[in-house]
mmCIF file of C-alpha atoms and ligand atoms in Angstrom:
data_model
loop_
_atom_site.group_PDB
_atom_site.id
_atom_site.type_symbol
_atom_site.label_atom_id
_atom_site.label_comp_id
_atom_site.label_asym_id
_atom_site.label_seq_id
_atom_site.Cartn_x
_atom_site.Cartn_y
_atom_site.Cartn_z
ATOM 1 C CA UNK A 1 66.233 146.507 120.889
ATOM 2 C CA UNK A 2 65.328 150.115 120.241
ATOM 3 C CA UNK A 3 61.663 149.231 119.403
ATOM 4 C CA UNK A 4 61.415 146.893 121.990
ATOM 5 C CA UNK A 5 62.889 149.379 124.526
ATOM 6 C CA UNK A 6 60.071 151.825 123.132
ATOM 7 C CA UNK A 7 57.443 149.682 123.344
ATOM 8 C CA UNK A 8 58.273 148.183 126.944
ATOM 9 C CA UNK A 9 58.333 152.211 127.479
ATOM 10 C CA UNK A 10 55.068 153.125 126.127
ATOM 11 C CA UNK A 11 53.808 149.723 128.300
ATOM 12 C CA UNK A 12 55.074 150.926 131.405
ATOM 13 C CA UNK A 13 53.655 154.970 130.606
ATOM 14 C CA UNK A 14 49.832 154.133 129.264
ATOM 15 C CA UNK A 15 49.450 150.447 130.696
ATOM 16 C CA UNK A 16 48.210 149.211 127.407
ATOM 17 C CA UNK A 17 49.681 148.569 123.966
ATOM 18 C CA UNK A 18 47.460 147.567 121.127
ATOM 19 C CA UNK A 19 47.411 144.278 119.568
ATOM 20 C CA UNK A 20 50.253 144.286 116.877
ATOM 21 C CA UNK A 21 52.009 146.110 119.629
ATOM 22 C CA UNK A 22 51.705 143.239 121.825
ATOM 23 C CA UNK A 23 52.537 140.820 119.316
ATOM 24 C CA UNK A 24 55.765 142.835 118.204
ATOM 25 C CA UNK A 25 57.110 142.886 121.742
ATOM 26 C CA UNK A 26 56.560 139.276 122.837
ATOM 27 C CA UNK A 27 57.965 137.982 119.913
ATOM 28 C CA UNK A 28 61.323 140.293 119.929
ATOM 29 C CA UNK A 29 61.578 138.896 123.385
ATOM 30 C CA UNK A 30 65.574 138.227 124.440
ATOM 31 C CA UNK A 31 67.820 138.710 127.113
ATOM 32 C CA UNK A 32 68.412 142.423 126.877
ATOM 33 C CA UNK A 33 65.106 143.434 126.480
ATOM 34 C CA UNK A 34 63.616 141.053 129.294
ATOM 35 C CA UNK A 35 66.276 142.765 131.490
ATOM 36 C CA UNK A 36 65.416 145.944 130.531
ATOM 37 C CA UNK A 37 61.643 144.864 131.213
ATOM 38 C CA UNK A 38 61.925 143.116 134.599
ATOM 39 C CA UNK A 39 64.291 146.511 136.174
ATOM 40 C CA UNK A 40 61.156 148.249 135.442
ATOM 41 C CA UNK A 41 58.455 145.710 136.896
ATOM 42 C CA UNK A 42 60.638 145.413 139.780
ATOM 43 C CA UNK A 43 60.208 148.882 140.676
ATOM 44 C CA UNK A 44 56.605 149.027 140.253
ATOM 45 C CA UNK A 45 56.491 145.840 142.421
ATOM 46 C CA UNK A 46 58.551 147.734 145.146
ATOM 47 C CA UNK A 47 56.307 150.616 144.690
ATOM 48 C CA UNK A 48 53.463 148.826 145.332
ATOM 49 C CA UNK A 49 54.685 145.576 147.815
ATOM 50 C CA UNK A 50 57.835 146.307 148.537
ATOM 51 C CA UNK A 51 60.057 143.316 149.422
ATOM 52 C CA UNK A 52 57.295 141.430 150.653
ATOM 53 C CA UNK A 53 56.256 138.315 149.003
ATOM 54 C CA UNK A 54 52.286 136.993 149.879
ATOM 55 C CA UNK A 55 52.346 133.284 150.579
ATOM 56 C CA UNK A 56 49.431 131.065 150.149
ATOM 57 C CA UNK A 57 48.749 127.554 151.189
ATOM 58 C CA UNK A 58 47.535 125.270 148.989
ATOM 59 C CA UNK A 59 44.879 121.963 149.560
ATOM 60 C CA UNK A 60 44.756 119.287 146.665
ATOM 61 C CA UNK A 61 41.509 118.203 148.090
ATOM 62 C CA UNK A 62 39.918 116.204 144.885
ATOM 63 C CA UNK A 63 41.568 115.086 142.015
ATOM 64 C CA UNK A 64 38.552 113.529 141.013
ATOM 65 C CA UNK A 65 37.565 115.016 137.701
ATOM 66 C CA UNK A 66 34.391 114.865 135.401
ATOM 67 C CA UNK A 67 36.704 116.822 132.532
ATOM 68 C CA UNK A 68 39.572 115.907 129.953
ATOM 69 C CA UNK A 69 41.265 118.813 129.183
ATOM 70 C CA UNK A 70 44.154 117.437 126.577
ATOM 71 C CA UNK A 71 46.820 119.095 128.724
ATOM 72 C CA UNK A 72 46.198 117.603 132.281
ATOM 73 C CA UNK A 73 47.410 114.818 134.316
ATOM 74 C CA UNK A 74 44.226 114.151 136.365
ATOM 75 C CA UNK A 75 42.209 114.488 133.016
ATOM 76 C CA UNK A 76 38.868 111.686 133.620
ATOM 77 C CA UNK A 77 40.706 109.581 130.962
ATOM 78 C CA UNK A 78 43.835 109.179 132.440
ATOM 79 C CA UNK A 79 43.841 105.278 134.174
ATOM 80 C CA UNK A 80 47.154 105.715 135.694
ATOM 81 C CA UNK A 81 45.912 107.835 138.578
ATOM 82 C CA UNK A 82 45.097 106.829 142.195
ATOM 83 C CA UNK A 83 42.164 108.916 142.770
ATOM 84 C CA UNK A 84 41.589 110.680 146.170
ATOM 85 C CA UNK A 85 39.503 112.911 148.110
ATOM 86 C CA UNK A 86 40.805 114.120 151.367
ATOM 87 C CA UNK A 87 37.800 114.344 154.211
ATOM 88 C CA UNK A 88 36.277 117.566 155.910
ATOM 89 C CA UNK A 89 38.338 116.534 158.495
ATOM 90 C CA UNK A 90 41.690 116.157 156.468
ATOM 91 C CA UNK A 91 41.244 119.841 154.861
ATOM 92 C CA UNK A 92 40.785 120.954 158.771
ATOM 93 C CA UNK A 93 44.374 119.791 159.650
ATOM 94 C CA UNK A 94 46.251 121.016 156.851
ATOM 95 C CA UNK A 95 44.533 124.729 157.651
ATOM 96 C CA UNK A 96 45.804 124.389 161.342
ATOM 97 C CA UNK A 97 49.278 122.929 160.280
ATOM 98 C CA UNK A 98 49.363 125.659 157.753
ATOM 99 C CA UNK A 99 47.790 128.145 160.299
ATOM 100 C CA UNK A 100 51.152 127.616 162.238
ATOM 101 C CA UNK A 101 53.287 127.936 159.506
ATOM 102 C CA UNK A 102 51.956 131.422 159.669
ATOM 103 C CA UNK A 103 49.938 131.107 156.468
ATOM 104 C CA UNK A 104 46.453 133.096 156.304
ATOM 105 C CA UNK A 105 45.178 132.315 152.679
ATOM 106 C CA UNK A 106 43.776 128.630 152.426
ATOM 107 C CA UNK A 107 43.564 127.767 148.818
ATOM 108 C CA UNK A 108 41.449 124.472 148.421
ATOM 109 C CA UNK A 109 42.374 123.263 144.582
ATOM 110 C CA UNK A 110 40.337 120.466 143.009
ATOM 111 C CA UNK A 111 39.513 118.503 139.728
ATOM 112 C CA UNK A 112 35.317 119.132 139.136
ATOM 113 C CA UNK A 113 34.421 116.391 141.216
ATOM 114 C CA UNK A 114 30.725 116.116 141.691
ATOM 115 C CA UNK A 115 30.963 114.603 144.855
ATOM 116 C CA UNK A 116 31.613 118.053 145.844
ATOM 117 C CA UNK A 117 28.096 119.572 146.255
ATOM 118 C CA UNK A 118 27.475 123.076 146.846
ATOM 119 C CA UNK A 119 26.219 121.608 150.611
ATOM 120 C CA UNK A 120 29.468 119.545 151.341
ATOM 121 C CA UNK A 121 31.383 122.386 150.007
ATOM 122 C CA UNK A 122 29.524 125.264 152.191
ATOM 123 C CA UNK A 123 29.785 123.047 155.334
ATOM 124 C CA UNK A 124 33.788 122.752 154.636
ATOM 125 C CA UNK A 125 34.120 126.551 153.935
ATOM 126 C CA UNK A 126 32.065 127.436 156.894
ATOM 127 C CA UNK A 127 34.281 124.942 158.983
ATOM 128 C CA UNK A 128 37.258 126.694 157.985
ATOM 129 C CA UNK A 129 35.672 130.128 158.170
ATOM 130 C CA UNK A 130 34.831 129.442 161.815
ATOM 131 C CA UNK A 131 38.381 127.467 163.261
ATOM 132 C CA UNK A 132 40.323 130.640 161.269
ATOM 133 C CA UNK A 133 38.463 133.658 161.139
ATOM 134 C CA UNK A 134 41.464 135.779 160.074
ATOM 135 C CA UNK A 135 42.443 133.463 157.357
ATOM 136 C CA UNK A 136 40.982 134.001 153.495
ATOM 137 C CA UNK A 137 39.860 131.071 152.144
ATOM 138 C CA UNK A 138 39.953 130.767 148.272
ATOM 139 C CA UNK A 139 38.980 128.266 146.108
ATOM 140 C CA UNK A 140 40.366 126.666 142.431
ATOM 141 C CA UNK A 141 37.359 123.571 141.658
ATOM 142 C CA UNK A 142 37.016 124.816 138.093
ATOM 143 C CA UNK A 143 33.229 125.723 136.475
ATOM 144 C CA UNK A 144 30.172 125.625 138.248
ATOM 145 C CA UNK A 145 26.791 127.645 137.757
ATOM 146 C CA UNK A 146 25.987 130.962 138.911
ATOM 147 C CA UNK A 147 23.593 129.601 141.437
ATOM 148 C CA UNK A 148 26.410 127.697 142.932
ATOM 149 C CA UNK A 149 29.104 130.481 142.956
ATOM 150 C CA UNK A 150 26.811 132.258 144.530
ATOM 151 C CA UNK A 151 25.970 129.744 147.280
ATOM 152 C CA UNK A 152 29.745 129.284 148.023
ATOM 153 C CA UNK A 153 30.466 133.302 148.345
ATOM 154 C CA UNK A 154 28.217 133.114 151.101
ATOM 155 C CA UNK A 155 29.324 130.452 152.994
ATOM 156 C CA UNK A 156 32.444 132.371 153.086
ATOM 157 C CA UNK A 157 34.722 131.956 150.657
ATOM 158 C CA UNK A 158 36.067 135.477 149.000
ATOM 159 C CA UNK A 159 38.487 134.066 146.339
ATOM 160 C CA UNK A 160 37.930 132.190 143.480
ATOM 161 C CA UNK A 161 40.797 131.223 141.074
ATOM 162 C CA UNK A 162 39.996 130.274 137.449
ATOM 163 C CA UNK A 163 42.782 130.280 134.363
ATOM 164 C CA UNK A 164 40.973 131.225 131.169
ATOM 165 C CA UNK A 165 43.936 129.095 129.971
ATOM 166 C CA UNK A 166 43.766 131.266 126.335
ATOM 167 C CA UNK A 167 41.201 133.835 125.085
ATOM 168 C CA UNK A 168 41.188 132.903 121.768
ATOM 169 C CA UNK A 169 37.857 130.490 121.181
ATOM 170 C CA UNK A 170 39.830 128.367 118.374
ATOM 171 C CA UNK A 171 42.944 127.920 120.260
ATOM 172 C CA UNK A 172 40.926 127.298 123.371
ATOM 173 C CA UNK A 173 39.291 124.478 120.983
ATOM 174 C CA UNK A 174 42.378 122.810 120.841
ATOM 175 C CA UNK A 175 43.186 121.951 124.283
ATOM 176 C CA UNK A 176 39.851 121.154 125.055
ATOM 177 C CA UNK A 177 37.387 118.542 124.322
ATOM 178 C CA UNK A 178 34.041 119.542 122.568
ATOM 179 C CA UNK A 179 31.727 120.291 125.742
ATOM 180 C CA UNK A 180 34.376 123.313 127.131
ATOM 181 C CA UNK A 181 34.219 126.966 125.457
ATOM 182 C CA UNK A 182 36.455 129.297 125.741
ATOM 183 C CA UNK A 183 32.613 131.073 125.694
ATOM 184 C CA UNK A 184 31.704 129.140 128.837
ATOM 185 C CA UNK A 185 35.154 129.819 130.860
ATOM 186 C CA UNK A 186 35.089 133.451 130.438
ATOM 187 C CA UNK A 187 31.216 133.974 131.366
ATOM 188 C CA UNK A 188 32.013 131.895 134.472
ATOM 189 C CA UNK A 189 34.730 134.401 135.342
ATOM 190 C CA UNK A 190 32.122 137.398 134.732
ATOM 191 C CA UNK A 191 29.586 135.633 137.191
ATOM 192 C CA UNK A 192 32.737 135.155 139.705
ATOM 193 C CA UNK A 193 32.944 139.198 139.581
ATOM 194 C CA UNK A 194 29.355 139.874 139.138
ATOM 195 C CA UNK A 195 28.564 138.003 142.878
ATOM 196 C CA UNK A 196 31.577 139.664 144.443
ATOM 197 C CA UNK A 197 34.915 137.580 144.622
ATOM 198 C CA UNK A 198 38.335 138.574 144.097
ATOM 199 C CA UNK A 199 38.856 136.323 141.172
ATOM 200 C CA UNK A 200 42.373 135.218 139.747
ATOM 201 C CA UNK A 201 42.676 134.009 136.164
ATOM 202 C CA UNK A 202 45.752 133.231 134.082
ATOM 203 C CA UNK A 203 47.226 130.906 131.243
ATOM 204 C CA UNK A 204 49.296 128.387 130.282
ATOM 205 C CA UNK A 205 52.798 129.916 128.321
ATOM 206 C CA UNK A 206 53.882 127.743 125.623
ATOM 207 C CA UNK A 207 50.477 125.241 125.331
ATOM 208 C CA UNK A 208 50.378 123.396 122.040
ATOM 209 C CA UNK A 209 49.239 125.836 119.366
ATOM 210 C CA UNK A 210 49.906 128.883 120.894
ATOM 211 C CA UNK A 211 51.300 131.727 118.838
ATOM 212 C CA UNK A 212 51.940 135.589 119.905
ATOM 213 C CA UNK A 213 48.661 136.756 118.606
ATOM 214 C CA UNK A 214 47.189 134.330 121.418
ATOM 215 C CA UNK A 215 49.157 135.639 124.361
ATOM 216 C CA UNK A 216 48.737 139.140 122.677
ATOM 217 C CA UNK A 217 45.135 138.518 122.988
ATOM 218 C CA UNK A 218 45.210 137.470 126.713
ATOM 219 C CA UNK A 219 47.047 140.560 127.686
ATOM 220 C CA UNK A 220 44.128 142.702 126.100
ATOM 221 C CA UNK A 221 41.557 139.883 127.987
ATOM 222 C CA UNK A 222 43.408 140.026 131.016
ATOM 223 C CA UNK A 223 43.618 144.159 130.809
ATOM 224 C CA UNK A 224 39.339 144.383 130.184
ATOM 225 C CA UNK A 225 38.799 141.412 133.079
ATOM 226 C CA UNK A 226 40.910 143.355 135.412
ATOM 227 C CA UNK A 227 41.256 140.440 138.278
ATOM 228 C CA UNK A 228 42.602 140.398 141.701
ATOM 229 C CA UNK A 229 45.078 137.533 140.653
ATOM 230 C CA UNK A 230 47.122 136.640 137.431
ATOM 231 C CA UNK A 231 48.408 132.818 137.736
ATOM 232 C CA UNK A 232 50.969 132.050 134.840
ATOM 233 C CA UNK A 233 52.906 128.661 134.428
ATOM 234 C CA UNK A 234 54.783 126.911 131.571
ATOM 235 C CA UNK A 235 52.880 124.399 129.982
ATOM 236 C CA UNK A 236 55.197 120.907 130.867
ATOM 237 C CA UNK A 237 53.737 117.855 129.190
ATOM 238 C CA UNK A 238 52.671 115.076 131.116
ATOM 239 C CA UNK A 239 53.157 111.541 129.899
ATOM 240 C CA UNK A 240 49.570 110.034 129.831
ATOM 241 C CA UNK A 241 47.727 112.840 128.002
ATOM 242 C CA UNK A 242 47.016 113.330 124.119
ATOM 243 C CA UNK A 243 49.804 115.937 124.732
ATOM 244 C CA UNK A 244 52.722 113.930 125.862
ATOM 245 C CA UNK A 245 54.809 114.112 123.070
ATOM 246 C CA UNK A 246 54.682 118.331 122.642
ATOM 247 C CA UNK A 247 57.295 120.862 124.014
ATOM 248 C CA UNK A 248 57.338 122.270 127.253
ATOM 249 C CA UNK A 249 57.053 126.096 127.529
ATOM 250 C CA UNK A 250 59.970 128.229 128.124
ATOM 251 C CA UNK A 251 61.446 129.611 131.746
ATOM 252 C CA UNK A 252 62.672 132.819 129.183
ATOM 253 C CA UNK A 253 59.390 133.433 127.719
ATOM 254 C CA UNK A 254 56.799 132.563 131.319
ATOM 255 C CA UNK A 255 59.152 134.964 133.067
ATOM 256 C CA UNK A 256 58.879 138.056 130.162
ATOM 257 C CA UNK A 257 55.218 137.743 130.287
ATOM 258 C CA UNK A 258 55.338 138.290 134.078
ATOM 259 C CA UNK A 259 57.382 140.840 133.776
ATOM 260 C CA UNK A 260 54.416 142.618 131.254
ATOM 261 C CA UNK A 261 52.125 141.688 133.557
ATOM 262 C CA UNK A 262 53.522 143.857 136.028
ATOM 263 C CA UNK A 263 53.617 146.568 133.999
ATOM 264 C CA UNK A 264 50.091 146.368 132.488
ATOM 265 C CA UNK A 265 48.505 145.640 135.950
ATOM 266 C CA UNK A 266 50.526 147.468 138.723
ATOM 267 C CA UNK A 267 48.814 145.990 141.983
ATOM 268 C CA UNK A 268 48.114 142.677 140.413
ATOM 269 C CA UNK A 269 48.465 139.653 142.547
ATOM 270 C CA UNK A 270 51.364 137.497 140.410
ATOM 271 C CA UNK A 271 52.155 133.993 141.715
ATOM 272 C CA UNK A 272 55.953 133.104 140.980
ATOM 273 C CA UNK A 273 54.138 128.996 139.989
ATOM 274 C CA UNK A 274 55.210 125.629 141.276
ATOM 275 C CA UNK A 275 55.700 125.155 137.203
ATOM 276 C CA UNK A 276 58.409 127.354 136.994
ATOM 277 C CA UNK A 277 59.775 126.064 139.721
ATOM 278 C CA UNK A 278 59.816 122.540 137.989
ATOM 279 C CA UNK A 279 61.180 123.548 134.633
ATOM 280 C CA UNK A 280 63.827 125.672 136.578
ATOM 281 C CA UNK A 281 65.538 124.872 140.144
ATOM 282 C CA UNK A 282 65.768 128.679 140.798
ATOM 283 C CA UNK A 283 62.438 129.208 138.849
ATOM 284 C CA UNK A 284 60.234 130.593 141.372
ATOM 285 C CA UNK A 285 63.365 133.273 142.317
ATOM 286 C CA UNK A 286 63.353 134.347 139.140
ATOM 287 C CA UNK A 287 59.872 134.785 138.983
ATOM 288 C CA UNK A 288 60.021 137.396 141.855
ATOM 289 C CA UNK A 289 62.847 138.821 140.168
ATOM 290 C CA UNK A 290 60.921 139.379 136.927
ATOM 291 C CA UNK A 291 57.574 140.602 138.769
ATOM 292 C CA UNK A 292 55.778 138.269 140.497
ATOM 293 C CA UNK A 293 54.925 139.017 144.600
ATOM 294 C CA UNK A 294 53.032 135.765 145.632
ATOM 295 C CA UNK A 295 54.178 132.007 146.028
ATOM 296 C CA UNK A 296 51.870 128.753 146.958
ATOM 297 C CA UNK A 297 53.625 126.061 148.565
ATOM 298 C CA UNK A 298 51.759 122.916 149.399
ATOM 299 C CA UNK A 299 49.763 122.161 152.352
ATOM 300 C CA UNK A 300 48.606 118.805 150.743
ATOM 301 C CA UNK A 301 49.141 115.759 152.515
ATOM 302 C CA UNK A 302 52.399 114.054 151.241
ATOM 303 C CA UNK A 303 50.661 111.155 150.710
ATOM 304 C CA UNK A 304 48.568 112.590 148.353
ATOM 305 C CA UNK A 305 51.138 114.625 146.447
ATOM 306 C CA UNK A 306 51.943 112.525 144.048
ATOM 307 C CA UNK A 307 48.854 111.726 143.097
ATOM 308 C CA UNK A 308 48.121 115.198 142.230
ATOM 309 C CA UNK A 309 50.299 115.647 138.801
ATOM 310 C CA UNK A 310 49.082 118.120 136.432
ATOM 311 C CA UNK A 311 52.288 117.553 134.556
ATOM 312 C CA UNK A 312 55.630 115.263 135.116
ATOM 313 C CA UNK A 313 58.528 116.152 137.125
ATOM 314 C CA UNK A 314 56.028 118.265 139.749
ATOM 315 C CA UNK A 315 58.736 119.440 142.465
ATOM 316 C CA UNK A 316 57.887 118.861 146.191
ATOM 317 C CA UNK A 317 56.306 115.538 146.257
ATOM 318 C CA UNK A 318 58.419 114.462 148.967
ATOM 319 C CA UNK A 319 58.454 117.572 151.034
ATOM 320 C CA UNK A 320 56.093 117.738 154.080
ATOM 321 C CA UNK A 321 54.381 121.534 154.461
ATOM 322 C CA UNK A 322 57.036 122.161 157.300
ATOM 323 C CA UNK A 323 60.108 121.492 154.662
ATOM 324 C CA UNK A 324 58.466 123.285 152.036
ATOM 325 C CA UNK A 325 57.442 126.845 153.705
ATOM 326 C CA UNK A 326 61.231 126.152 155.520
ATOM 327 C CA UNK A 327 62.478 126.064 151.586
ATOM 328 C CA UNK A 328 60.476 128.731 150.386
ATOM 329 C CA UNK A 329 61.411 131.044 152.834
ATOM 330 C CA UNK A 330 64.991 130.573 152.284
ATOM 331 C CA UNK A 331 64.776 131.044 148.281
ATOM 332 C CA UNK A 332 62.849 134.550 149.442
ATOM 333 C CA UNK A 333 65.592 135.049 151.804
ATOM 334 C CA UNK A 334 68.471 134.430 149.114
ATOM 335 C CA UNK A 335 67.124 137.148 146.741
ATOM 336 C CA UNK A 336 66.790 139.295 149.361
ATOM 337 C CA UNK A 337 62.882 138.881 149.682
ATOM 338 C CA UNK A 338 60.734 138.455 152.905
ATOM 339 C CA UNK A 339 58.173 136.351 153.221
ATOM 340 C CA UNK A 340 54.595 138.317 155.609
ATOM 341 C CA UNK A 341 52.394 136.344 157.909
ATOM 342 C CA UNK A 342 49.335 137.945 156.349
ATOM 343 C CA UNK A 343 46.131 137.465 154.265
ATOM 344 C CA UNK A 344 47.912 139.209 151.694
ATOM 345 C CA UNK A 345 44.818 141.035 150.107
ATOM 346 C CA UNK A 346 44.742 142.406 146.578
ATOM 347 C CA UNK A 347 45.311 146.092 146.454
ATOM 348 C CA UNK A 348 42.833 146.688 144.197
ATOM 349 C CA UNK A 349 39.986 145.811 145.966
ATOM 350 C CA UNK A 350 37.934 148.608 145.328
ATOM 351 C CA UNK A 351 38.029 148.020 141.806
ATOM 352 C CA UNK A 352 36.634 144.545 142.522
ATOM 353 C CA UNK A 353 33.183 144.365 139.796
ATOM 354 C CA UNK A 354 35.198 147.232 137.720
ATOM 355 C CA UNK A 355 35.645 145.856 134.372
ATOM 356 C CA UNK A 356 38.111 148.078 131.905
ATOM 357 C CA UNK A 357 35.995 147.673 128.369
HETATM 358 N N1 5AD B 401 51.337 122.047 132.438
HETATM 359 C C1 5AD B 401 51.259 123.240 133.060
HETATM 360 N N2 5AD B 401 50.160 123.698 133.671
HETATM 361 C C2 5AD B 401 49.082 122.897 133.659
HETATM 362 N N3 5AD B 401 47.857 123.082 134.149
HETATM 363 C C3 5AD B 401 47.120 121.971 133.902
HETATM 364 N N4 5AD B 401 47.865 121.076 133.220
HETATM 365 C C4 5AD B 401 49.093 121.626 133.051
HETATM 366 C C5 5AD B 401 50.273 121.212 132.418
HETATM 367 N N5 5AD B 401 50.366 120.028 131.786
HETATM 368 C C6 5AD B 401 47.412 124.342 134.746
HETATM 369 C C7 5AD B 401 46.147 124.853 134.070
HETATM 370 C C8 5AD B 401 45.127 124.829 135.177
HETATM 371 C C9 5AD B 401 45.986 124.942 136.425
HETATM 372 C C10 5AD B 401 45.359 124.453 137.680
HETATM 373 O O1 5AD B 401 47.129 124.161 136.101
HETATM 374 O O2 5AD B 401 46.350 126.179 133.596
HETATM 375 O O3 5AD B 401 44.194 125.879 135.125
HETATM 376 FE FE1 FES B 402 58.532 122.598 148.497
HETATM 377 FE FE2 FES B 402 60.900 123.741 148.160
HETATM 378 S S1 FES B 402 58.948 124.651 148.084
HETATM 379 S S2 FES B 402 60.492 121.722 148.913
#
């Protein structure tokens, strides 16, 4: 405990720790030490957003998708699915629905569905742009070219989430099939900063083959990429992928890497997942507990929901938008968090195209 205290310490004082630091502290991880940890990152989190927890809504537009990642439910592979695409006009009534749930970040989430042109896309995001001018509109449709990025940032989209799922280009081997790179996800991360968006990035915790050098080696990735947003979710197997028969990620260890990321990051944008809320009832409380200031409740259609399963057991599938902010805002309530009608921007804006090398 004494090195661990140190090191959380030495964390919390220079906002780095080396690599064998990293590794030393994540794997001494246990219940003293991740209270000690999240009593800290819940004062930096106080410092910097006081009780206030961001909430975003999110769109399953697509779950058409032209990849098969070994981890994912709508993988191209998978036969089981139904697949879907909602229509411009679809997306348009869960913003207004959501609009009046007092929600002000749209996030439209998609499998790389090609159907999906840079043209279709614009016209949507300028749609949205137009009918909610106060509102932010991010997006989460997975690797495109610069060109494309590009075309989307101005037709008015400002966010841009992307999980580099792990740094490590073997690992990221994997849980990948041969035509993704770990190479090719972080470059399209650079471009995202390069043309200008806030971009959020993040990782699995607990994905098949993952030791504490790899999540050591995300925290330094994560530290030098310096984004706007830091998703982070347990890996949960899902029954019709090559990875159905490997162990779920632990609530113990997702909620001590918030809590680090907290520390390393100050200001960062830290979603308390729907994953943790699925391996855990109280999950997503104890994700703001540890760290995390932001939650993403679905604005999907319900009759979509369930054809939108990254992984079994996905909670909400049966909960319109109206039950689920209703829930949401009493689990925020319980722990004695609020949740702000607000666009919820990053406070480290400024720092948008800074990279730490
Ligand atoms: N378990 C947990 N998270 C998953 N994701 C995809 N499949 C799973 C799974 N089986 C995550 C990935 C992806 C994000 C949208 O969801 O990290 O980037
Ligand atoms: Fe959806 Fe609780 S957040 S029902």
């Amino acid at each position: 405990m004494q090195t661990q205290k140190m090191l959380i310490d030495k964390l919390a004082n220079t906002k780095t720790l080396s690599k064998e630091e990293w590794i030393t502290l994540i794997d001494g991880h246990d219940a003293d030490s991740a209270a000690y940890l999240f009593a800290q990152a819940r004062d930096i989190r106080h410092q910097h957003y006081g009780k206030e927890v961001f909430q975003r809504g999110l769109i399953e537009f697509t779950n058409y998708c032209k990849q098969d990642c070994f981890y994912c439910g709508i993988r191209k592979s998978n036969p089981e699915v139904v697949r879907y695409r909602l229509s411009e006009a679809e997306i348009l009534s869960c913003c207004e629905l959501g609009y009046e749930l007092g929600f002000r970040t749209f996030v439209l989430q998609g499998g790389e569905d090609n159907f999906f042109t840079d043209e279709r896309l614009s016209h949507i995001i300028a749609h949205i742009h137009q009918a909610f001018p106060d509102c932010a509109i991010t997006l989460s449709i997975g690797e495109r070219s610069f060109a494309s990025y590009q075309t989307l940032f101005k037709a008015g989209a400002q966010r841009f989430l992307l999980r580099h799922e792990t740094h490590n280009h073997a690992h990221y081997a994997t849980l990948h099939p041969e035509n993704l790179s770990a190479r090719k996800r972080q470059a399209c991360l650079w471009d995202l900063k390069k043309i200008g968006f806030e971009v959020g990035t993040g990782f699995m915790v607990g994905s098949p083959f993952q030791t504490s050098a790899h999540l050591a080696e995300d925290m330094l990735f994560l530290k030098k990429l310096n984004p706007q947003m830091i998703g982070i979710g347990p890996f949960i197997p899902h029954h019709a992928t090559p990875f159905h028969d490997q162990c779920a990620g632990t609530l113990e260890l997702t909620l001590f890497m918030i809590g680090l990321i907290r520390l390393m990051l100050p200001k960062v944008l830290l979603p308390s997942t729907t994953s943790l809320g699925t391996i855990a009832t109280d999950g997503r409380e104890k994700g703001i507990l540890a760290g995390a200031n932001v939650v993403m409740p679905n604005l999907s259609p319900i009759n979509t929901r369930k054809n939108y399963q990254l992984y079994d057991n996905k909670i909400c599938l049966d909960d319109d938008a109206r039950d689920c902010r209703q829930c949401m805002e009493n689990r925020m309530n319980t722990i004695g968090y609020k949740i702000v009608v607000c666009k919820g921007d990053s406070l480290n804006l400024d720092e948008r195209n800074v990279a730490y090398v």
